Amino acid sequence: MKNQVTKLRKKSGKTFLFPLTKSIILLAIAGCTLNQTATSPTQASSSTQPVTNTTTKQTQSSPSQANFRQVTVLQGLERPWGIAWLPDGAMLITERPGRLRIVRNGKLDPTPIPGVPEVLAVNQGGLLDVAVHPNFAQNRFIYLTYAHGTDQANRTRVARARFDGKTLQDLRVIFEVNRTKSGGQHFGSRMLWLPDRTMLISIGDGGNPPVQLDGQLIRQQAQNLQSHLGKIVRINDDGSIPKDNPFVGNNNANPAIWSYGHRNIQGMTFDPVNNRVWVNEHGARGGDELNLVQAGKNYGWPIVTYSRDYATGEPISQKTSQPGTVNPQLFWTPAVAPSGLVFYNGDRFPQWRGNLFSGGLVSQDVRRITLDKAGNVSSQETIKISQRVRDVQQGPDGLLYILTDEQDGQLIRLEPTAQN
């Protein structure tokens, strides 16, 4: 079945949509997501109906800017990375050097929470994401992702611990990447709970050239189904492997793998309206992607990509489409370095309900991405932050919270103005 999709091209500061053809199929993602498989990666999504030429909004100050204000809630955070809320409204924030902080009633406790595991805080490594168990009120479990090891042999780990309100106790490693690597790049490490209380975890491909593994560039691990590198994995809350993972029973693949062909995902979110999982993913010198996660599917890296080699500027692959790989719903060139992603379904910004918000490290902004009823990208607007945006999340109060990845990092809240 052939359908029209759109391809974004920048010209004179604007982004235009042009029709392009690709095919889609539908597949269930553990009962949680609509899947769309494509043979041609494009800068917009697939659709069962033709998409007409449309100019998207990509401005430094969007028209909706008058409807909200940016409020600096906290300052003085050192390279904050992840944020999560406890049932009582307290906020947990990770700092990459290895500290877990708690914010109660808007005030940062000056003493970090004890009991955090030792981390490798080199380059992109350190203490990364934090997640709270959906049943925290009963089991007190929180989860941490972090870089573990040495500069020459390291990997991403996931640990679970009980939080008694003061300290972490009974900390246990429940998952670790099955290959070690050198250097301090591409740990991935975003966590996302699905409605069935299984967890998705993004794992980076291991790094840029010249880093190698098994006699080849380490990025090739993203296509190796026996390696966790360059994948999204899915685990139960105790670290065991769900029986319905797509590669369970396949002797040629690791059973934890959920999807593959990823470079370095640092944003994941669940759309409860349409039961879909969205991710954003770093490219190289452009080719950053917004994708819909699909069980068992190949997202192409590095054999299909719009990315370019950092050293030479040449395309990493001559292919931007290939049968058997899934198209991005949107890609950005030049790079925005996406990190942090949330599907907004709150009531404080009714005009934003159903939109995606994607942070940008290089672009130093948040992209508000609008979707049509079929889940196709229809437009995007820029909310300028003027700091490296590491994470974007919706709080239990229905407001949007932004972490900035700076030595003097901030927690910023977007609030509606009085007239909104």
Steps between C-alpha positions, in 0.01 A plus 500: 500500500655830393434816693611861495741626761674832529860605479621809681754727335630824644502805277526866593450423867179303440423132482293369212318174442530308175313178414695176495384140472552221748317195631381424850384197693340476838642287779423489873760616753404286798150636468639851553587658166396540142790400275588641162767335286649691209750444224612861468608712797352846468475820698138439585264217573309249297129534452212300361389820323702734277657792683473835325783751476508702821740751648592408858570754771859490615567838654718627781193642674184309424158666476390313811785655705260762636292225662772380739800613696826335601562483874837395642414264786854394595856598419836354595442145374817343360430340163148377586383213281169348609191589700219297658223562754405311813130453584517774766614755241868497596736510204811287439777644281822329394829685459746336265801513739313243713250676724128440546318808628152547642280807476218541752250786485714674241817490713810299416634295791866606529605145590499243216317172565747237634529151352551584131727251318850598395491636146747566220467876457710532184391704197132404445504242778389528861171475686238534230126433516267440795160329503243433772313169508129541416424321827749703706253563784512127578851388398708824528705407189691753295724424200825658384698469177871574509838440338704234678861389463816671380589720207625190316218260593157638585130438448153626588341356812152516653469478878193473721485616861249573773468864601382555856477876457857558613735236356518231233500149639531146360651628175531226240614501137212352300635552148831577333608522138657173386799661325763729649643788301770763530454875522219700651243537224150383411358340811136567402335437840147640478241289683129481423223309674239338278140447618571130565773612746783375286782745440670617181865609527698664222858382446740699283718348227819550701660803339643674196801400292770398566344290781489136391366168624553157345734647239252750355360841584290461813198665338454178298384341827163667443431235234630210711201325657718327759625832638304749712689794347287720274172356626192556709462219751187402691507346847264420784522709816739247656729487196367174360409471132132522397388184324341699217815690400541474122821294500419255779569151365729627223841340551661766282380797705509621859154467660515839674506687169183689411617701197836554333697714258519799737790740548433669834146554630467750786127573488207256533134562572170313491190633326208365707242633257617291205705237687829591333860538609699791359878544520749761387846397394834670442644487151854597401543849352128504430256220439350527850176302504153482650376141484207279593627193683392166359559158648772313313561770240825632355552878498790480261804644677766505361403338169214747435547856622516867410799541732849606391845408620636747754853491358432516126147634467421215261174302531536208740281297267407554138156367589220702652250221440509124493235227514468361851584821683258742665483863392534783748184702541719810488869576467701812568795624295696693620509330836290605798647222722163385640480400865188468712157439352146515636150453362289770664157390625449745788228759555706813573571556130189367325621638166811280529323177589617221270823678404855370539769710667859415405806658662811606311856515633660671201192698398449607864125490467188286531314400185121484528396242242137476395350176372194428293242239600698228326814588696677672213719802566322809369703791641758606756566817695808605693501607864839662552668411832855627422651213700573137414173314560558153644152392609138608455224348712139564597456540874207366701372860509457497121786746443812440291841472666835542324847401622797685352829316457740762632764518770253734671193316378146614551154356545261715296122481509265612225187658649191641331461875519202651679306553178553142384 
